GROMACS .gro file of C-alpha atoms in nm:
model
  294
    1MET     CA    1  10.114  10.603  10.849
    2SER     CA    2  10.079  10.983  10.929
    3ASP     CA    3   9.668  11.074  10.955
    4LYS     CA    4   9.614  11.233  10.629
    5LYS     CA    5   9.795  10.886  10.450
    6ARG     CA    6   9.577  10.655  10.672
    7MET     CA    7   9.269  10.857  10.539
    8ILE     CA    8   9.366  10.828  10.156
    9VAL     CA    9   9.441  10.456  10.235
   10SER     CA   10   9.058  10.434  10.445
   11ALA     CA   11   8.897  10.659  10.122
   12ALA     CA   12   9.122  10.398   9.836
   13LEU     CA   13   8.934  10.089  10.071
   14ARG     CA   14   8.597  10.167   9.994
   15VAL     CA   15   8.625  10.292   9.650
   16PHE     CA   16   8.802   9.956   9.523
   17ALA     CA   17   8.532   9.789   9.742
   18ARG     CA   18   8.220   9.963   9.520
   19LYS     CA   19   8.444   9.966   9.204
   20GLY     CA   20   8.660   9.766   9.240
   21TYR     CA   21   9.049   9.783   9.172
   22ARG     CA   22   9.078   9.846   8.787
   23ALA     CA   23   8.765  10.071   8.771
   24ALA     CA   24   8.870  10.264   9.065
   25SER     CA   25   9.072  10.601   8.954
   26ILE     CA   26   9.265  10.853   9.171
   27GLN     CA   27   9.026  11.080   9.138
   28GLU     CA   28   8.740  10.913   9.265
   29ILE     CA   29   8.979  10.810   9.589
   30ALA     CA   30   9.012  11.164   9.629
   31GLU     CA   31   8.695  11.248   9.533
   32GLU     CA   32   8.614  11.027   9.894
   33ALA     CA   33   8.892  11.148  10.104
   34GLY     CA   34   8.813  11.517  10.087
   35VAL     CA   35   9.148  11.573   9.886
   36ALA     CA   36   9.256  11.740   9.616
   37LYS     CA   37   9.427  11.450   9.356
   38GLY     CA   38   9.796  11.587   9.379
   39SER     CA   39   9.767  11.571   9.718
   40ILE     CA   40   9.731  11.214   9.685
   41TYR     CA   41  10.039  11.135   9.467
   42LEU     CA   42  10.239  11.398   9.749
   43HIS     CA   43  10.217  10.990   9.946
   44PHE     CA   44  10.153  10.775   9.669
   45LYS     CA   45  10.324  10.733   9.344
   46SER     CA   46  10.105  10.546   9.156
   47LYS     CA   47   9.745  10.338   9.203
   48ASP     CA   48   9.981   9.993   9.240
   49GLU     CA   49  10.129  10.188   9.527
   50LEU     CA   50   9.800  10.287   9.722
   51ALA     CA   51   9.633   9.963   9.697
   52LEU     CA   52   9.978   9.822   9.854
   53ALA     CA   53   9.937  10.069  10.146
   54ALA     CA   54   9.582   9.954  10.146
   55VAL     CA   55   9.672   9.638  10.198
   56SER     CA   56   9.923   9.617  10.413
   57ASP     CA   57   9.712   9.848  10.641
   58VAL     CA   58   9.441   9.538  10.694
   59TYR     CA   59   9.687   9.357  10.779
   60ASP     CA   60   9.913   9.542  11.010
   61ARG     CA   61   9.508   9.648  11.190
   62VAL     CA   62   9.498   9.224  11.218
   63ARG     CA   63   9.905   9.212  11.359
   64ARG     CA   64   9.796   9.520  11.613
   65ARG     CA   65   9.512   9.280  11.786
   66MET     CA   66   9.655   8.981  11.770
   67ALA     CA   67   9.975   9.178  11.947
   68GLU     CA   68   9.770   9.270  12.179
   69LEU     CA   69   9.544   8.949  12.281
   70GLU     CA   70   9.925   8.734  12.301
   71SER     CA   71  10.045   9.011  12.608
   72ASP     CA   72   9.700   8.965  12.773
   73ASP     CA   73   9.813   8.762  13.100
   74GLY     CA   74   9.427   8.725  13.173
   75LEU     CA   75   9.357   8.449  12.911
   76THR     CA   76   9.476   8.084  12.891
   77PRO     CA   77   9.694   7.980  12.600
   78ARG     CA   78   9.347   7.827  12.449
   79GLU     CA   79   9.140   8.145  12.509
   80ARG     CA   80   9.404   8.345  12.314
   81PHE     CA   81   9.419   8.133  12.009
   82ILE     CA   82   9.028   8.163  12.019
   83ARG     CA   83   9.051   8.516  12.026
   84GLN     CA   84   9.345   8.618  11.742
   85LEU     CA   85   9.195   8.356  11.537
   86GLU     CA   86   8.840   8.554  11.587
   87ALA     CA   87   9.036   8.866  11.543
   88GLN     CA   88   9.148   8.809  11.181
   89LEU     CA   89   8.811   8.692  11.078
   90ALA     CA   90   8.630   8.961  11.179
   91VAL     CA   91   8.892   9.145  10.942
   92GLY     CA   92   8.833   8.951  10.728
   93SER     CA   93   8.442   8.954  10.744
   94GLU     CA   94   8.470   9.380  10.821
   95ASN     CA   95   8.686   9.391  10.455
   96ALA     CA   96   8.466   9.068  10.246
   97GLU     CA   97   8.396   9.303   9.980
   98TRP     CA   98   8.731   9.465   9.961
   99ILE     CA   99   8.889   9.157   9.903
  100ARG     CA  100   8.625   8.950   9.657
  101ARG     CA  101   8.707   9.233   9.437
  102LEU     CA  102   9.063   9.221   9.437
  103TRP     CA  103   9.054   8.832   9.402
  104HIS     CA  104   8.866   8.914   9.050
  105ASP     CA  105   9.111   9.148   8.975
  106HIS     CA  106   9.410   8.957   9.032
  107ALA     CA  107   9.578   9.032   9.296
  108THR     CA  108   9.882   8.966   9.225
  109GLU     CA  109   9.885   9.164   8.892
  110ILE     CA  110   9.823   9.482   9.096
  111HIS     CA  111  10.186   9.505   9.226
  112GLU     CA  112  10.564   9.332   9.226
  113ALA     CA  113  10.642   9.283   9.580
  114LEU     CA  114  10.247   9.208   9.630
  115PRO     CA  115  10.293   8.840   9.581
  116GLY     CA  116  10.598   8.804   9.869
  117PHE     CA  117  10.398   8.995  10.114
  118VAL     CA  118  10.153   8.762  10.101
  119LEU     CA  119  10.403   8.443  10.152
  120ARG     CA  120  10.532   8.650  10.435
  121ILE     CA  121  10.203   8.634  10.594
  122ARG     CA  122  10.149   8.271  10.520
  123ALA     CA  123  10.480   8.213  10.658
  124GLU     CA  124  10.450   8.411  10.985
  125THR     CA  125  10.051   8.234  11.016
  126ALA     CA  126  10.224   7.925  10.985
  127ASP     CA  127  10.487   8.029  11.291
  128TRP     CA  128  10.218   8.171  11.489
  129LEU     CA  129   9.954   7.847  11.502
  130GLN     CA  130  10.198   7.576  11.521
  131ARG     CA  131  10.344   7.765  11.808
  132SER     CA  132   9.959   7.851  11.917
  133ILE     CA  133   9.931   7.485  11.917
  134ARG     CA  134  10.281   7.402  12.124
  135SER     CA  135  10.086   7.602  12.400
  136VAL     CA  136   9.703   7.516  12.405
  137TYR     CA  137   9.810   7.130  12.400
  138GLY     CA  138  10.148   7.082  12.565
  139GLU     CA  139  10.471   6.853  12.503
  140ALA     CA  140  10.231   6.581  12.419
  141CYS     CA  141  10.139   6.764  12.033
  142GLY     CA  142  10.454   6.867  12.037
  143PRO     CA  143  10.600   6.632  11.814
  144TYR     CA  144  10.271   6.682  11.570
  145ALA     CA  145  10.215   7.114  11.583
  146CYS     CA  146  10.385   7.152  11.239
  147ASP     CA  147  10.137   6.925  11.086
  148ILE     CA  148   9.871   7.046  11.288
  149ALA     CA  149   9.969   7.367  11.225
  150LEU     CA  150   9.997   7.318  10.817
  151LEU     CA  151   9.645   7.111  10.828
  152MET     CA  152   9.454   7.390  10.963
  153GLN     CA  153   9.647   7.706  10.796
  154GLY     CA  154   9.500   7.518  10.525
  155ALA     CA  155   9.158   7.421  10.683
  156ILE     CA  156   9.125   7.841  10.743
  157GLY     CA  157   9.199   7.995  10.398
  158GLU     CA  158   8.955   7.730  10.223
  159PHE     CA  159   8.636   7.859  10.484
  160ILE     CA  160   8.751   8.209  10.454
  161GLY     CA  161   8.750   8.163  10.047
  162TYR     CA  162   8.429   7.981  10.050
  163PHE     CA  163   8.238   8.241  10.257
  164LEU     CA  164   8.406   8.554  10.125
  165LEU     CA  165   8.427   8.495   9.753
  166GLY     CA  166   8.142   8.314   9.789
  167GLY     CA  167   7.965   8.631   9.846
  168LYS     CA  168   7.839   8.429  10.224
  169PRO     CA  169   7.900   8.634  10.548
  170LEU     CA  170   8.144   8.519  10.726
  171GLU     CA  171   8.085   8.441  11.105
  172PRO     CA  172   8.442   8.476  11.299
  173GLN     CA  173   8.317   8.391  11.664
  174ARG     CA  174   8.067   8.041  11.529
  175LEU     CA  175   8.374   8.017  11.279
  176ALA     CA  176   8.636   8.051  11.512
  177ARG     CA  177   8.510   7.784  11.746
  178TYR     CA  178   8.415   7.536  11.483
  179LEU     CA  179   8.723   7.563  11.316
  180VAL     CA  180   8.900   7.518  11.688
  181ALA     CA  181   8.734   7.196  11.746
  182ARG     CA  182   8.784   6.992  11.448
  183MET     CA  183   9.193   7.085  11.506
  184ASP     CA  184   9.055   6.930  11.911
  185ASP     CA  185   9.034   6.616  11.632
  186ILE     CA  186   9.315   6.612  11.482
  187ALA     CA  187   9.510   6.638  11.781
  188ALA     CA  188   9.366   6.334  11.967
  189GLY     CA  189   9.458   6.159  11.666
  190LEU     CA  190   9.776   6.222  11.569
  191SER     CA  191   9.908   6.247  11.969
  192GLY     CA  192   9.769   5.869  12.003
  193SER     CA  193   9.828   5.784  11.626
  194GLY     CA  194  10.191   5.643  11.710
  195GLU     CA  195  10.281   5.788  11.371
  196ARG     CA  196  10.590   5.965  11.243
  197PRO     CA  197  10.495   6.376  11.172
  198LEU     CA  198  10.542   6.464  10.811
  199VAL     CA  199  10.695   6.767  10.901
  200ALA     CA  200  10.977   6.874  11.189
  201GLY     CA  201  11.046   7.194  11.374
  202ASP     CA  202  11.351   7.265  11.220
  203GLU     CA  203  11.191   7.211  10.891
  204LEU     CA  204  10.916   7.488  10.934
  205GLU     CA  205  11.177   7.690  11.062
  206ALA     CA  206  11.374   7.702  10.743
  207LEU     CA  207  11.010   7.723  10.533
  208VAL     CA  208  10.932   8.043  10.676
  209ARG     CA  209  11.326   8.164  10.662
  210SER     CA  210  11.283   8.150  10.283
  211LEU     CA  211  10.910   8.243  10.282
  212ALA     CA  212  11.049   8.568  10.411
  213GLY     CA  213  11.345   8.611  10.198
  214GLY     CA  214  11.581   8.478  10.413
  215CYS     CA  215  11.507   8.601  10.810
  216GLY     CA  216  11.113   8.543  10.881
  217PRO     CA  217  10.925   8.837  11.083
  218ALA     CA  218  10.830   8.582  11.352
  219LEU     CA  219  11.221   8.526  11.416
  220ARG     CA  220  11.219   8.934  11.456
  221GLN     CA  221  10.948   8.894  11.712
  222THR     CA  222  11.067   8.584  11.878
  223ALA     CA  223  11.413   8.808  11.941
  224ILE     CA  224  11.231   9.065  12.085
  225ARG     CA  225  10.964   8.889  12.271
  226GLU     CA  226  11.320   8.738  12.422
  227LEU     CA  227  11.495   9.102  12.465
  228ARG     CA  228  11.096   9.238  12.623
  229GLU     CA  229  11.192   8.893  12.865
  230GLN     CA  230  11.566   8.980  12.932
  231LEU     CA  231  11.419   9.367  13.026
  232GLU     CA  232  11.170   9.269  13.262
  233ALA     CA  233  11.400   9.046  13.430
  234LEU     CA  234  11.618   9.307  13.504
  235ARG     CA  235  11.298   9.503  13.578
  236THR     CA  236  11.163   9.270  13.897
  237ASP     CA  237  11.577   9.322  14.036
  238GLY     CA  238  11.500   9.692  14.068
  239ALA     CA  239  11.668   9.841  13.768
  240ASP     CA  240  11.464  10.192  13.572
  241THR     CA  241  11.402  10.029  13.224
  242GLY     CA  242  11.110  10.287  13.186
  243GLU     CA  243  11.307  10.444  12.894
  244LEU     CA  244  11.441  10.116  12.719
  245GLU     CA  245  11.133   9.925  12.727
  246GLU     CA  246  10.960  10.240  12.594
  247ALA     CA  247  11.176  10.237  12.244
  248VAL     CA  248  11.197   9.874  12.234
  249GLY     CA  249  10.785   9.894  12.204
  250VAL     CA  250  10.844  10.119  11.896
  251LEU     CA  251  11.064   9.880  11.721
  252GLU     CA  252  10.816   9.588  11.815
  253ALA     CA  253  10.521   9.799  11.665
  254GLU     CA  254  10.716   9.918  11.329
  255THR     CA  255  10.871   9.541  11.283
  256ALA     CA  256  10.556   9.418  11.298
  257LYS     CA  257  10.439   9.643  10.965
  258LEU     CA  258  10.394   9.451  10.641
  259LEU     CA  259  10.584   9.780  10.562
  260PRO     CA  260  10.800   9.831  10.825
  261ASN     CA  261  10.962  10.162  10.758
  262ARG     CA  262  11.354  10.108  10.766
  263VAL     CA  263  11.470  10.419  10.870
  264ILE     CA  264  11.252  10.411  11.166
  265LEU     CA  265  11.408  10.074  11.228
  266ARG     CA  266  11.747  10.131  11.229
  267ALA     CA  267  11.682  10.453  11.449
  268MET     CA  268  11.510  10.238  11.707
  269LEU     CA  269  11.768   9.995  11.698
  270GLY     CA  270  12.100  10.227  11.774
  271HIS     CA  271  11.832  10.425  12.041
  272VAL     CA  272  11.799  10.054  12.223
  273ARG     CA  273  12.192   9.944  12.214
  274ALA     CA  274  12.264  10.285  12.358
  275LEU     CA  275  12.052  10.221  12.601
  276ALA     CA  276  12.156   9.908  12.704
  277PRO     CA  277  12.331   9.751  12.916
  278GLU     CA  278  12.592   9.505  12.916
  279PRO     CA  279  12.397   9.194  12.984
  280LEU     CA  280  12.168   9.320  12.726
  281ARG     CA  281  12.430   9.341  12.436
  282PRO     CA  282  12.402   8.953  12.310
  283ALA     CA  283  12.042   8.994  12.243
  284ILE     CA  284  12.033   9.309  12.114
  285ASP     CA  285  12.304   9.213  11.821
  286ARG     CA  286  12.081   8.890  11.739
  287LEU     CA  287  11.827   9.140  11.690
  288GLU     CA  288  12.046   9.352  11.517
  289ARG     CA  289  12.164   9.070  11.276
  290GLU     CA  290  11.798   8.967  11.180
  291MET     CA  291  11.718   9.320  11.111
  292GLN     CA  292  12.034   9.317  10.862
  293GLN     CA  293  11.867   9.097  10.637
  294MET     CA  294  11.487   9.299  10.571
   0.00000   0.00000   0.00000
């Protein structure tokens, strides 16, 4: 997103938070951003499209912070999970008034694409939760990872809804630690229960795919992570992978967005393929197959 578009989106978020989506006007957003009204229409076709970009911007900020924490090797799996959960809750807290207004204005009517994005976010969250649970608790909880993930997803959503929609202050650190402590209770109970899990890993993966329109964003991210791992192995063997790693980084950042630019994705994928040595071709082929379904 260009600096000008980001400035307009930030202004829109402030106006939506003060007045609500339906009461806000493009003129008010233009005045808030310090630009001419016509400048907004150069970047966004309508207020609906601007609202969708605002939702995307908030979510992309969460994704960037999550990715930063994911690559922090100084954190244990448990610390990483807590920090990532805190990051999500913090963004919710920072945008509390905008979220409340969006909810009361019947968010699903704002743009025809928004319900699909909500499903995508739910799918990505479920995938992140079950992967984190496997990492935090190990094989003992492996069979129950999907069950725990779905229980936690429901708990997180309900607590956020209670605090934000009820107008109560949300304390990200306190709530994150409370939720993780409850996750400990659930994991301990299930791992010692001997019960048969309700949801298997392949079932959740199928759900992620279906909610994301056939090809889950999390699966694209997995393909990119595998490509990165192979790149690291090549670098360890002495290969010069600098330019290729930079290209993969751009591809990864664009893929993580709620509204990725398909032109950029196609161009960067072609660049990655042109730079990659033969051992990386299978991983790139897989990533390309995932990208084709976007």
